[in-house]
């Protein structure tokens, strides 16, 4: 089965790359829209980070339940 140890490297690299990009563009965009996502609509760097933090927390809970077999 898949463990958290298996998933961590798979998830960490793309999230770190996204974080790096957001850090790089944040000073240039000054809180303006950087992405217009279909369901979320227009998002600033701050809103995009908040979405990913919340979304990741949701999936971590799902993964933890799956590992526990609940």
Short mmCIF file of C-alpha atoms in Angstrom, two decimals:
data_model
loop_
_atom_site.label_atom_id
_atom_site.label_comp_id
_atom_site.label_asym_id
_atom_site.label_seq_id
_atom_site.Cartn_x
_atom_site.Cartn_y
_atom_site.Cartn_z
CA UNK A 1 0.00 0.00 0.00
CA UNK A 2 0.88 3.64 -0.27
CA UNK A 3 2.12 5.39 2.85
CA UNK A 4 2.56 9.03 3.76
CA UNK A 5 6.28 8.49 3.29
CA UNK A 6 5.58 7.47 -0.32
CA UNK A 7 3.39 10.47 -1.00
CA UNK A 8 5.44 13.20 0.64
CA UNK A 9 8.17 13.44 -2.02
CA UNK A 10 5.61 13.20 -4.81
CA UNK A 11 3.65 16.13 -3.41
CA UNK A 12 6.46 18.23 -1.98
CA UNK A 13 8.32 18.96 -5.23
CA UNK A 14 5.36 20.36 -7.19
CA UNK A 15 4.16 22.38 -4.18
CA UNK A 16 7.67 23.78 -3.66
CA UNK A 17 7.84 24.74 -7.34
CA UNK A 18 4.48 26.50 -7.12
CA UNK A 19 5.56 28.29 -3.94
CA UNK A 20 8.77 29.43 -5.61
CA UNK A 21 6.84 30.82 -8.57
CA UNK A 22 4.36 32.62 -6.32
CA UNK A 23 7.24 34.11 -4.30
CA UNK A 24 8.86 35.31 -7.51
CA UNK A 25 5.77 36.96 -8.98
CA UNK A 26 4.14 38.32 -5.79
CA UNK A 27 6.19 41.57 -5.69
CA UNK A 28 5.45 42.22 -9.36
CA UNK A 29 1.68 41.73 -9.25
CA UNK A 30 0.92 43.68 -6.04
CA UNK A 31 -2.18 41.67 -5.08
CA UNK A 32 -3.79 41.69 -8.52
CA UNK A 33 -5.32 38.65 -10.21
CA UNK A 34 -2.70 36.13 -11.34
CA UNK A 35 -5.02 33.29 -12.29
CA UNK A 36 -8.63 32.95 -13.33
CA UNK A 37 -9.59 29.42 -12.36
CA UNK A 38 -12.92 28.10 -13.63
CA UNK A 39 -14.57 27.31 -10.30
CA UNK A 40 -12.66 29.72 -8.05
CA UNK A 41 -12.72 32.70 -10.35
CA UNK A 42 -10.05 35.39 -10.27
CA UNK A 43 -7.34 34.72 -7.70
CA UNK A 44 -4.48 36.74 -6.31
CA UNK A 45 -1.28 35.11 -5.04
CA UNK A 46 -2.66 35.27 -1.49
CA UNK A 47 -5.99 33.71 -2.48
CA UNK A 48 -4.26 30.97 -4.50
CA UNK A 49 -2.05 30.09 -1.50
CA UNK A 50 -5.09 30.01 0.81
CA UNK A 51 -6.94 27.73 -1.61
CA UNK A 52 -4.01 25.31 -1.86
CA UNK A 53 -3.49 25.25 1.91
CA UNK A 54 -7.18 24.43 2.49
CA UNK A 55 -7.33 21.95 -0.39
CA UNK A 56 -4.18 20.17 0.78
CA UNK A 57 -5.52 19.91 4.35
CA UNK A 58 -8.67 18.32 2.96
CA UNK A 59 -6.67 15.70 1.05
CA UNK A 60 -4.36 15.01 3.99
CA UNK A 61 -7.44 14.11 6.02
CA UNK A 62 -8.63 11.79 3.25
CA UNK A 63 -5.22 10.12 3.03
CA UNK A 64 -5.01 9.68 6.78
CA UNK A 65 -8.45 8.02 6.83
CA UNK A 66 -7.47 5.74 3.94
CA UNK A 67 -4.25 4.69 5.68
CA UNK A 68 -6.16 3.94 8.88
CA UNK A 69 -8.67 1.96 6.85
CA UNK A 70 -11.64 4.03 7.97
#
